[in-house]
PDB file of C-alpha atoms in Angstrom:
ATOM      1  CA  UNK P 728     171.033  13.344 131.912  1.00  0.00           C
ATOM      2  CA  UNK P 729     170.471  11.613 128.644  1.00  0.00           C
ATOM      3  CA  UNK P 730     167.774  13.450 128.211  1.00  0.00           C
ATOM      4  CA  UNK P 731     168.362  16.869 128.549  1.00  0.00           C
ATOM      5  CA  UNK P 732     171.255  16.198 126.707  1.00  0.00           C
ATOM      6  CA  UNK P 733     168.401  15.741 123.168  1.00  0.00           C
ATOM      7  CA  UNK P 734     166.750  18.971 123.659  1.00  0.00           C
ATOM      8  CA  UNK P 735     169.872  21.750 123.788  1.00  0.00           C
ATOM      9  CA  UNK P 736     171.513  18.976 120.658  1.00  0.00           C
ATOM     10  CA  UNK P 737     169.810  20.644 117.532  1.00  0.00           C
ATOM     11  CA  UNK P 738     167.811  18.067 115.386  1.00  0.00           C
ATOM     12  CA  UNK P 739     169.232  17.008 112.056  1.00  0.00           C
ATOM     13  CA  UNK P 740     167.600  18.554 109.293  1.00  0.00           C
ATOM     14  CA  UNK P 741     165.640  15.421 107.138  1.00  0.00           C
ATOM     15  CA  UNK P 742     166.948  14.921 103.579  1.00  0.00           C
ATOM     16  CA  UNK P 743     165.575  16.469 101.075  1.00  0.00           C
ATOM     17  CA  UNK P 744     164.117  19.077 103.702  1.00  0.00           C
ATOM     18  CA  UNK P 745     166.103  22.972 103.811  1.00  0.00           C
ATOM     19  CA  UNK P 746     167.181  23.291 107.068  1.00  0.00           C
ATOM     20  CA  UNK P 747     164.994  26.259 109.152  1.00  0.00           C
ATOM     21  CA  UNK P 748     166.355  29.207 110.677  1.00  0.00           C
ATOM     22  CA  UNK P 749     166.035  29.510 114.050  1.00  0.00           C
ATOM     23  CA  UNK P 750     162.229  31.647 114.864  1.00  0.00           C
ATOM     24  CA  UNK P 751     164.114  33.590 117.180  1.00  0.00           C
ATOM     25  CA  UNK P 752     166.914  34.788 115.077  1.00  0.00           C
ATOM     26  CA  UNK P 753     164.487  35.571 112.491  1.00  0.00           C
ATOM     27  CA  UNK P 754     161.982  37.867 114.738  1.00  0.00           C
ATOM     28  CA  UNK P 755     164.576  40.604 114.971  1.00  0.00           C
ATOM     29  CA  UNK P 756     165.950  41.117 111.138  1.00  0.00           C
ATOM     30  CA  UNK P 757     162.222  40.832 110.403  1.00  0.00           C
ATOM     31  CA  UNK P 758     161.856  43.977 112.992  1.00  0.00           C
ATOM     32  CA  UNK P 759     165.047  45.719 112.059  1.00  0.00           C
ATOM     33  CA  UNK P 760     163.731  45.558 107.709  1.00  0.00           C
ATOM     34  CA  UNK P 761     160.340  46.719 108.895  1.00  0.00           C
ATOM     35  CA  UNK P 762     159.555  50.585 107.977  1.00  0.00           C
ATOM     36  CA  UNK P 763     158.858  52.836 111.238  1.00  0.00           C
ATOM     37  CA  UNK P 764     155.240  53.477 112.044  1.00  0.00           C
ATOM     38  CA  UNK P 765     153.177  56.429 110.564  1.00  0.00           C
ATOM     39  CA  UNK P 766     152.877  59.502 112.926  1.00  0.00           C
ATOM     40  CA  UNK P 767     149.580  59.628 114.423  1.00  0.00           C
ATOM     41  CA  UNK P 768     147.506  62.334 112.439  1.00  0.00           C
ATOM     42  CA  UNK P 769     147.630  65.515 115.484  1.00  0.00           C
ATOM     43  CA  UNK P 770     151.477  64.832 115.245  1.00  0.00           C
ATOM     44  CA  UNK P 771     151.200  65.287 111.257  1.00  0.00           C
ATOM     45  CA  UNK P 772     149.750  68.716 112.372  1.00  0.00           C
ATOM     46  CA  UNK P 773     150.937  69.972 115.258  1.00  0.00           C
ATOM     47  CA  UNK P 774     154.424  69.403 113.184  1.00  0.00           C
ATOM     48  CA  UNK P 775     152.455  71.440 110.292  1.00  0.00           C
ATOM     49  CA  UNK P 776     151.299  74.101 111.777  1.00  0.00           C
ATOM     50  CA  UNK P 777     154.543  74.423 114.094  1.00  0.00           C
ATOM     51  CA  UNK P 778     156.287  74.591 110.122  1.00  0.00           C
ATOM     52  CA  UNK P 779     153.596  77.423 109.109  1.00  0.00           C
ATOM     53  CA  UNK P 780     153.670  79.378 112.496  1.00  0.00           C
ATOM     54  CA  UNK P 781     156.986  79.296 113.391  1.00  0.00           C
ATOM     55  CA  UNK P 782     158.014  80.843 110.376  1.00  0.00           C
ATOM     56  CA  UNK P 783     156.867  84.475 111.028  1.00  0.00           C
ATOM     57  CA  UNK P 784     155.828  84.571 114.750  1.00  0.00           C
ATOM     58  CA  UNK P 785     160.270  83.869 114.973  1.00  0.00           C
ATOM     59  CA  UNK P 786     160.434  87.296 111.934  1.00  0.00           C
ATOM     60  CA  UNK P 787     158.247  89.526 114.256  1.00  0.00           C
ATOM     61  CA  UNK P 788     159.927  88.786 117.010  1.00  0.00           C
ATOM     62  CA  UNK P 789     162.974  90.114 116.179  1.00  0.00           C
ATOM     63  CA  UNK P 790     161.556  93.200 113.968  1.00  0.00           C
ATOM     64  CA  UNK P 791     160.112  94.109 117.360  1.00  0.00           C
ATOM     65  CA  UNK P 792     162.821  93.565 119.605  1.00  0.00           C
ATOM     66  CA  UNK P 793     164.947  95.943 117.054  1.00  0.00           C
ATOM     67  CA  UNK P 794     162.309  98.453 116.870  1.00  0.00           C
ATOM     68  CA  UNK P 795     162.195  98.234 120.251  1.00  0.00           C
ATOM     69  CA  UNK P 796     165.846  98.688 120.591  1.00  0.00           C
ATOM     70  CA  UNK P 797     166.381 100.866 118.596  1.00  0.00           C
ATOM     71  CA  UNK P 798     163.614 103.756 118.949  1.00  0.00           C
ATOM     72  CA  UNK P 799     164.265 103.185 122.350  1.00  0.00           C
ATOM     73  CA  UNK P 800     167.897 104.400 121.829  1.00  0.00           C
ATOM     74  CA  UNK P 801     168.558 108.931 123.201  1.00  0.00           C
ATOM     75  CA  UNK P 802     167.434 110.844 120.127  1.00  0.00           C
ATOM     76  CA  UNK P 803     164.475 108.204 118.198  1.00  0.00           C
ATOM     77  CA  UNK P 804     162.087 110.289 116.335  1.00  0.00           C
ATOM     78  CA  UNK P 805     159.377 106.776 116.564  1.00  0.00           C
ATOM     79  CA  UNK P 806     158.291 105.327 119.398  1.00  0.00           C
ATOM     80  CA  UNK P 807     158.826 101.994 120.710  1.00  0.00           C
ATOM     81  CA  UNK P 808     155.927  99.558 120.269  1.00  0.00           C
ATOM     82  CA  UNK P 809     156.093  99.167 124.014  1.00  0.00           C
ATOM     83  CA  UNK P 810     155.043 102.661 124.132  1.00  0.00           C
ATOM     84  CA  UNK P 811     152.906 102.273 121.327  1.00  0.00           C
ATOM     85  CA  UNK P 812     150.516  99.926 123.045  1.00  0.00           C
ATOM     86  CA  UNK P 813     150.739 101.876 126.311  1.00  0.00           C
ATOM     87  CA  UNK P 814     149.031 105.534 124.201  1.00  0.00           C
ATOM     88  CA  UNK P 815     146.718 103.766 122.511  1.00  0.00           C
ATOM     89  CA  UNK P 816     145.406 100.552 124.724  1.00  0.00           C
ATOM     90  CA  UNK P 817     141.945 102.754 125.101  1.00  0.00           C
ATOM     91  CA  UNK P 818     142.149 102.741 121.246  1.00  0.00           C
ATOM     92  CA  UNK P 819     142.528  98.442 121.138  1.00  0.00           C
ATOM     93  CA  UNK P 820     140.497  97.685 124.161  1.00  0.00           C
ATOM     94  CA  UNK P 821     137.074  99.527 123.658  1.00  0.00           C
ATOM     95  CA  UNK P 822     136.965 100.120 119.303  1.00  0.00           C
ATOM     96  CA  UNK P 823     133.288 100.905 119.926  1.00  0.00           C
ATOM     97  CA  UNK P 824     132.910 103.942 121.121  1.00  0.00           C
ATOM     98  CA  UNK P 825     131.244 107.182 119.586  1.00  0.00           C
ATOM     99  CA  UNK P 826     131.698 110.004 121.219  1.00  0.00           C
ATOM    100  CA  UNK P 827     130.423 112.092 117.848  1.00  0.00           C
ATOM    101  CA  UNK P 828     131.376 113.398 114.732  1.00  0.00           C
ATOM    102  CA  UNK P 829     134.479 112.608 114.006  1.00  0.00           C
ATOM    103  CA  UNK P 830     135.924 111.129 118.061  1.00  0.00           C
ATOM    104  CA  UNK P 831     134.660 107.298 117.604  1.00  0.00           C
ATOM    105  CA  UNK P 832     136.247 104.633 117.440  1.00  0.00           C
ATOM    106  CA  UNK P 833     139.129 102.160 115.620  1.00  0.00           C
ATOM    107  CA  UNK P 834     135.868  99.309 114.100  1.00  0.00           C
ATOM    108  CA  UNK P 835     133.798 102.165 113.007  1.00  0.00           C
ATOM    109  CA  UNK P 836     136.389 104.519 111.283  1.00  0.00           C
ATOM    110  CA  UNK P 837     137.349 100.288 109.176  1.00  0.00           C
ATOM    111  CA  UNK P 838     133.659 100.368 108.692  1.00  0.00           C
ATOM    112  CA  UNK P 839     133.895 103.806 107.214  1.00  0.00           C
ATOM    113  CA  UNK P 840     136.458 103.168 104.675  1.00  0.00           C
ATOM    114  CA  UNK P 841     135.051  99.112 104.383  1.00  0.00           C
ATOM    115  CA  UNK P 842     132.307 100.810 102.913  1.00  0.00           C
ATOM    116  CA  UNK P 843     132.992 102.899 100.600  1.00  0.00           C
ATOM    117  CA  UNK P 844     136.236 100.429  99.305  1.00  0.00           C
ATOM    118  CA  UNK P 845     132.666  98.238  99.000  1.00  0.00           C
ATOM    119  CA  UNK P 846     130.288 100.593  96.819  1.00  0.00           C
ATOM    120  CA  UNK P 847     133.395 101.497  93.915  1.00  0.00           C
ATOM    121  CA  UNK P 848     134.533  97.823  94.151  1.00  0.00           C
ATOM    122  CA  UNK P 849     131.915  96.169  93.852  1.00  0.00           C
ATOM    123  CA  UNK P 850     131.048  98.895  90.859  1.00  0.00           C
ATOM    124  CA  UNK P 851     134.264  97.881  88.930  1.00  0.00           C
ATOM    125  CA  UNK P 852     134.033  94.743  88.876  1.00  0.00           C
ATOM    126  CA  UNK P 853     130.575  94.682  87.807  1.00  0.00           C
ATOM    127  CA  UNK P 854     131.804  97.132  84.693  1.00  0.00           C
ATOM    128  CA  UNK P 855     135.293  95.486  84.290  1.00  0.00           C
ATOM    129  CA  UNK P 856     134.700  92.741  83.838  1.00  0.00           C
ATOM    130  CA  UNK P 857     131.768  93.780  81.427  1.00  0.00           C
ATOM    131  CA  UNK P 858     134.164  95.821  79.810  1.00  0.00           C
ATOM    132  CA  UNK P 859     136.976  92.448  79.745  1.00  0.00           C
ATOM    133  CA  UNK P 860     134.637  90.339  78.178  1.00  0.00           C
ATOM    134  CA  UNK P 861     134.108  93.369  74.911  1.00  0.00           C
ATOM    135  CA  UNK P 862     137.416  93.945  74.423  1.00  0.00           C
ATOM    136  CA  UNK P 863     138.336  89.953  74.609  1.00  0.00           C
ATOM    137  CA  UNK P 864     135.542  89.081  72.414  1.00  0.00           C
ATOM    138  CA  UNK P 865     135.831  91.925  70.186  1.00  0.00           C
ATOM    139  CA  UNK P 866     138.913  92.856  67.892  1.00  0.00           C
ATOM    140  CA  UNK P 867     136.931  96.182  66.701  1.00  0.00           C
ATOM    141  CA  UNK P 868     135.912  97.205  70.354  1.00  0.00           C
ATOM    142  CA  UNK P 869     140.424  96.224  71.474  1.00  0.00           C
ATOM    143  CA  UNK P 870     141.096  98.073  69.305  1.00  0.00           C
ATOM    144  CA  UNK P 871     139.418 101.012  69.756  1.00  0.00           C
ATOM    145  CA  UNK P 872     139.175 100.735  73.470  1.00  0.00           C
ATOM    146  CA  UNK P 873     142.494  99.110  74.588  1.00  0.00           C
ATOM    147  CA  UNK P 874     144.723 102.626  73.483  1.00  0.00           C
ATOM    148  CA  UNK P 875     141.946 104.412  75.859  1.00  0.00           C
ATOM    149  CA  UNK P 876     142.590 102.391  78.554  1.00  0.00           C
ATOM    150  CA  UNK P 877     146.660 102.035  78.749  1.00  0.00           C
ATOM    151  CA  UNK P 878     146.250 105.966  78.870  1.00  0.00           C
ATOM    152  CA  UNK P 879     144.116 105.968  81.492  1.00  0.00           C
ATOM    153  CA  UNK P 880     145.355 103.386  84.195  1.00  0.00           C
ATOM    154  CA  UNK P 881     148.439 104.989  83.930  1.00  0.00           C
ATOM    155  CA  UNK P 882     146.473 108.106  86.112  1.00  0.00           C
ATOM    156  CA  UNK P 883     147.490 107.842  89.493  1.00  0.00           C
ATOM    157  CA  UNK P 884     144.535 107.735  91.972  1.00  0.00           C
ATOM    158  CA  UNK P 885     144.415 110.651  93.865  1.00  0.00           C
ATOM    159  CA  UNK P 886     144.485 112.888  90.320  1.00  0.00           C
ATOM    160  CA  UNK P 887     140.947 111.626  90.074  1.00  0.00           C
ATOM    161  CA  UNK P 888     140.329 113.807  93.449  1.00  0.00           C
ATOM    162  CA  UNK P 889     139.194 116.911  92.030  1.00  0.00           C
ATOM    163  CA  UNK P 890     137.506 115.661  88.816  1.00  0.00           C
ATOM    164  CA  UNK P 891     135.187 113.672  90.808  1.00  0.00           C
ATOM    165  CA  UNK P 892     134.920 116.361  93.308  1.00  0.00           C
ATOM    166  CA  UNK P 893     134.120 118.979  90.873  1.00  0.00           C
ATOM    167  CA  UNK P 894     131.963 116.366  88.997  1.00  0.00           C
ATOM    168  CA  UNK P 895     129.916 115.234  92.602  1.00  0.00           C
ATOM    169  CA  UNK P 896     130.051 117.871  94.841  1.00  0.00           C
ATOM    170  CA  UNK P 897     130.579 115.555  97.402  1.00  0.00           C
ATOM    171  CA  UNK P 898     133.604 113.928  99.738  1.00  0.00           C
ATOM    172  CA  UNK P 899     131.891 110.845  99.884  1.00  0.00           C
ATOM    173  CA  UNK P 900     130.607 109.966  96.166  1.00  0.00           C
ATOM    174  CA  UNK P 901     133.990 111.027  95.248  1.00  0.00           C
ATOM    175  CA  UNK P 902     135.600 108.981  97.297  1.00  0.00           C
ATOM    176  CA  UNK P 903     133.564 106.112  95.837  1.00  0.00           C
ATOM    177  CA  UNK P 904     134.785 106.893  92.366  1.00  0.00           C
ATOM    178  CA  UNK P 905     138.494 107.296  92.827  1.00  0.00           C
ATOM    179  CA  UNK P 906     138.020 103.491  94.166  1.00  0.00           C
ATOM    180  CA  UNK P 907     136.182 102.092  91.258  1.00  0.00           C
ATOM    181  CA  UNK P 908     138.447 104.284  88.449  1.00  0.00           C
ATOM    182  CA  UNK P 909     141.556 102.607  90.820  1.00  0.00           C
ATOM    183  CA  UNK P 910     140.398  99.197  90.610  1.00  0.00           C
ATOM    184  CA  UNK P 911     138.883  98.650  87.876  1.00  0.00           C
ATOM    185  CA  UNK P 912     142.004  99.018  84.690  1.00  0.00           C
ATOM    186  CA  UNK P 913     143.089  95.249  86.203  1.00  0.00           C
ATOM    187  CA  UNK P 914     140.040  93.518  86.063  1.00  0.00           C
ATOM    188  CA  UNK P 915     138.974  94.858  82.486  1.00  0.00           C
ATOM    189  CA  UNK P 916     143.172  93.803  81.540  1.00  0.00           C
ATOM    190  CA  UNK P 917     142.814  90.919  83.398  1.00  0.00           C
ATOM    191  CA  UNK P 918     139.095  89.318  82.049  1.00  0.00           C
ATOM    192  CA  UNK P 919     139.777  90.625  78.401  1.00  0.00           C
ATOM    193  CA  UNK P 920     143.065  88.558  78.044  1.00  0.00           C
ATOM    194  CA  UNK P 921     141.200  85.642  79.976  1.00  0.00           C
ATOM    195  CA  UNK P 922     138.487  86.021  77.219  1.00  0.00           C
ATOM    196  CA  UNK P 923     140.962  85.776  73.988  1.00  0.00           C
ATOM    197  CA  UNK P 924     143.253  82.740  75.858  1.00  0.00           C
ATOM    198  CA  UNK P 925     139.834  80.558  75.543  1.00  0.00           C
ATOM    199  CA  UNK P 926     141.193  77.520  74.025  1.00  0.00           C
ATOM    200  CA  UNK P 927     139.359  76.929  70.786  1.00  0.00           C
ATOM    201  CA  UNK P 928     138.345  72.975  71.730  1.00  0.00           C
ATOM    202  CA  UNK P 929     135.792  75.064  73.583  1.00  0.00           C
ATOM    203  CA  UNK P 930     134.706  77.282  70.463  1.00  0.00           C
ATOM    204  CA  UNK P 931     134.383  74.497  68.550  1.00  0.00           C
ATOM    205  CA  UNK P 932     132.459  72.127  71.432  1.00  0.00           C
ATOM    206  CA  UNK P 933     129.888  75.803  71.684  1.00  0.00           C
ATOM    207  CA  UNK P 934     129.266  75.055  68.408  1.00  0.00           C
ATOM    208  CA  UNK P 935     128.652  71.673  68.116  1.00  0.00           C
ATOM    209  CA  UNK P 936     125.526  72.164  70.602  1.00  0.00           C
ATOM    210  CA  UNK P 937     124.481  75.289  69.712  1.00  0.00           C
ATOM    211  CA  UNK P 938     125.021  76.836  72.345  1.00  0.00           C
ATOM    212  CA  UNK P 939     122.905  80.808  72.434  1.00  0.00           C
ATOM    213  CA  UNK P 940     124.640  83.369  73.564  1.00  0.00           C
ATOM    214  CA  UNK P 941     123.607  83.606  77.394  1.00  0.00           C
ATOM    215  CA  UNK P 942     124.641  79.418  77.781  1.00  0.00           C
ATOM    216  CA  UNK P 943     128.448  80.362  76.103  1.00  0.00           C
ATOM    217  CA  UNK P 944     128.577  83.005  78.856  1.00  0.00           C
ATOM    218  CA  UNK P 945     127.819  80.963  81.354  1.00  0.00           C
ATOM    219  CA  UNK P 946     128.903  77.758  80.587  1.00  0.00           C
ATOM    220  CA  UNK P 947     132.149  78.166  78.987  1.00  0.00           C
ATOM    221  CA  UNK P 948     133.905  81.925  78.614  1.00  0.00           C
ATOM    222  CA  UNK P 949     133.150  81.996  82.940  1.00  0.00           C
ATOM    223  CA  UNK P 950     134.050  79.414  83.717  1.00  0.00           C
ATOM    224  CA  UNK P 951     137.662  79.645  81.198  1.00  0.00           C
ATOM    225  CA  UNK P 952     138.060  83.090  81.881  1.00  0.00           C
ATOM    226  CA  UNK P 953     137.296  82.510  85.478  1.00  0.00           C
ATOM    227  CA  UNK P 954     140.968  82.407  87.262  1.00  0.00           C
ATOM    228  CA  UNK P 955     142.206  85.048  84.445  1.00  0.00           C
ATOM    229  CA  UNK P 956     139.030  87.242  86.567  1.00  0.00           C
ATOM    230  CA  UNK P 957     140.190  86.277  89.915  1.00  0.00           C
ATOM    231  CA  UNK P 958     144.000  87.278  89.222  1.00  0.00           C
ATOM    232  CA  UNK P 959     142.221  91.626  88.079  1.00  0.00           C
ATOM    233  CA  UNK P 960     139.700  90.986  91.008  1.00  0.00           C
ATOM    234  CA  UNK P 961     142.993  90.417  93.735  1.00  0.00           C
ATOM    235  CA  UNK P 962     144.793  93.578  92.281  1.00  0.00           C
ATOM    236  CA  UNK P 963     141.697  95.663  92.219  1.00  0.00           C
ATOM    237  CA  UNK P 964     140.578  95.017  95.183  1.00  0.00           C
ATOM    238  CA  UNK P 965     144.178  95.965  96.965  1.00  0.00           C
ATOM    239  CA  UNK P 966     144.576  98.461  94.890  1.00  0.00           C
ATOM    240  CA  UNK P 967     140.943  99.580  96.355  1.00  0.00           C
ATOM    241  CA  UNK P 968     142.073 100.387  99.626  1.00  0.00           C
ATOM    242  CA  UNK P 969     145.293 101.863  99.309  1.00  0.00           C
ATOM    243  CA  UNK P 970     143.167 104.370  97.180  1.00  0.00           C
ATOM    244  CA  UNK P 971     140.763 104.752  99.922  1.00  0.00           C
ATOM    245  CA  UNK P 972     143.222 105.277 102.943  1.00  0.00           C
ATOM    246  CA  UNK P 973     144.604 108.206 100.048  1.00  0.00           C
ATOM    247  CA  UNK P 974     141.334 109.492  99.693  1.00  0.00           C
ATOM    248  CA  UNK P 975     140.089 110.122 102.848  1.00  0.00           C
ATOM    249  CA  UNK P 976     143.174 112.086 103.989  1.00  0.00           C
ATOM    250  CA  UNK P 977     141.572 114.765 101.840  1.00  0.00           C
ATOM    251  CA  UNK P 978     138.193 114.529 101.928  1.00  0.00           C
ATOM    252  CA  UNK P 979     138.185 114.193 105.433  1.00  0.00           C
ATOM    253  CA  UNK P 980     134.824 112.595 107.930  1.00  0.00           C
ATOM    254  CA  UNK P 981     135.060 109.278 109.356  1.00  0.00           C
ATOM    255  CA  UNK P 982     137.555 106.825 107.897  1.00  0.00           C
ATOM    256  CA  UNK P 983     140.693 105.065 108.753  1.00  0.00           C
ATOM    257  CA  UNK P 984     142.352 107.311 106.229  1.00  0.00           C
ATOM    258  CA  UNK P 985     141.263 110.964 107.620  1.00  0.00           C
ATOM    259  CA  UNK P 986     142.123 108.976 111.580  1.00  0.00           C
ATOM    260  CA  UNK P 987     145.688 109.046 110.041  1.00  0.00           C
ATOM    261  CA  UNK P 988     145.511 112.251 108.779  1.00  0.00           C
ATOM    262  CA  UNK P 989     144.544 113.550 111.653  1.00  0.00           C
ATOM    263  CA  UNK P 990     146.061 112.260 114.130  1.00  0.00           C
ATOM    264  CA  UNK P 991     149.304 113.347 112.367  1.00  0.00           C
ATOM    265  CA  UNK P 992     147.836 116.615 112.826  1.00  0.00           C
ATOM    266  CA  UNK P 993     147.482 116.001 116.475  1.00  0.00           C
ATOM    267  CA  UNK P 994     151.628 114.846 116.991  1.00  0.00           C
ATOM    268  CA  UNK P 995     149.908 111.744 118.250  1.00  0.00           C
ATOM    269  CA  UNK P 996     152.316 108.959 116.111  1.00  0.00           C
ATOM    270  CA  UNK P 997     151.037 106.255 118.415  1.00  0.00           C
ATOM    271  CA  UNK P 998     147.638 106.003 117.196  1.00  0.00           C
ATOM    272  CA  UNK P 999     149.116 106.287 113.305  1.00  0.00           C
ATOM    273  CA  UNK P1000     151.211 103.279 113.669  1.00  0.00           C
ATOM    274  CA  UNK P1001     147.899 101.853 116.031  1.00  0.00           C
ATOM    275  CA  UNK P1002     146.046 102.861 112.460  1.00  0.00           C
ATOM    276  CA  UNK P1003     148.168 100.939 110.609  1.00  0.00           C
ATOM    277  CA  UNK P1004     148.588  98.128 111.118  1.00  0.00           C
ATOM    278  CA  UNK P1005     144.999  97.783 111.141  1.00  0.00           C
ATOM    279  CA  UNK P1006     145.444  98.794 107.488  1.00  0.00           C
ATOM    280  CA  UNK P1007     147.632  96.237 106.823  1.00  0.00           C
ATOM    281  CA  UNK P1008     145.286  93.223 108.665  1.00  0.00           C
ATOM    282  CA  UNK P1009     142.376  94.466 107.026  1.00  0.00           C
ATOM    283  CA  UNK P1010     144.209  95.154 103.710  1.00  0.00           C
ATOM    284  CA  UNK P1011     145.772  91.310 103.702  1.00  0.00           C
ATOM    285  CA  UNK P1012     142.223  89.566 105.248  1.00  0.00           C
ATOM    286  CA  UNK P1013     140.995  91.339 102.462  1.00  0.00           C
ATOM    287  CA  UNK P1014     142.856  89.911 100.135  1.00  0.00           C
ATOM    288  CA  UNK P1015     142.284  86.140 100.849  1.00  0.00           C
ATOM    289  CA  UNK P1016     138.982  86.753 100.767  1.00  0.00           C
ATOM    290  CA  UNK P1017     138.756  86.857  97.179  1.00  0.00           C
ATOM    291  CA  UNK P1018     141.344  84.254  96.982  1.00  0.00           C
ATOM    292  CA  UNK P1019     139.458  81.874  98.458  1.00  0.00           C
ATOM    293  CA  UNK P1020     136.337  83.451  96.257  1.00  0.00           C
ATOM    294  CA  UNK P1021     138.050  82.909  93.506  1.00  0.00           C
ATOM    295  CA  UNK P1022     139.148  79.479  94.813  1.00  0.00           C
ATOM    296  CA  UNK P1023     136.360  78.047  95.504  1.00  0.00           C
ATOM    297  CA  UNK P1024     134.905  79.084  91.742  1.00  0.00           C
ATOM    298  CA  UNK P1025     137.193  77.421  89.995  1.00  0.00           C
ATOM    299  CA  UNK P1026     138.407  74.834  92.044  1.00  0.00           C
ATOM    300  CA  UNK P1027     141.406  75.211  92.819  1.00  0.00           C
ATOM    301  CA  UNK P1028     142.997  76.641  89.632  1.00  0.00           C
ATOM    302  CA  UNK P1029     143.524  80.128  90.390  1.00  0.00           C
ATOM    303  CA  UNK P1030     146.776  79.934  92.854  1.00  0.00           C
ATOM    304  CA  UNK P1031     147.050  81.882  96.083  1.00  0.00           C
TER     305      UNK P1031
END
């Protein structure tokens, strides 16, 4: 009995030594004060994916629901999304059919338009960067050319089409010229602004290192002005895609623009809606591709 009493009676602290807290009481206090464990990597990715994807999915679902309700009401003139899918199902599941002439699938229509955009846009990139460097480097060139650029860039793209048809006597190069003349202005303006904003420290370093013209262009000028140049390239690709759709409505042949115009003449509104969705998706992809190229070239200084 005396041995049992000695195990439950707290021992008396020795003289000169601080009393120790019972170990069983310290453990819950440490657990309560410790930070929570970090979430696992897959949970962080899932949370980021949900935060990125859920808002557009919810907004798109609400938009489609409202469209379906409004277009299904009596007196509605536009087809609901369910009818669009039903009417255009063959175009969706078979985009590469070719029945000859203009009767080809949506993929061939888009590829024909993208080919014209590629030719016109690449010409605009080469000429626009060259003219932008000239205007940005030379005060004389800026005073002489800038007023002309400011006037010409306000001309609507389709206003150039009759002139280009008269000059080239063919619809395909005329459409390429319309794309070129539409996309070149933001490239010129942004490139010239980027060249004029090059830091004087960079110019002094180039003088100290005695860089020649080619070395100064490739090592100083282009890297310093790259964020401005790619801003112009992004605006240019968007304008080029807008211009080709409008130009193809007038020149005819294979292309997404003429497909929309032909569907309008045949009163096939569902085909027009499907074509507009493809036009938007392709334009978005083109913009993101140029933005990714800008981020890669500028090492992340190009926003977007």
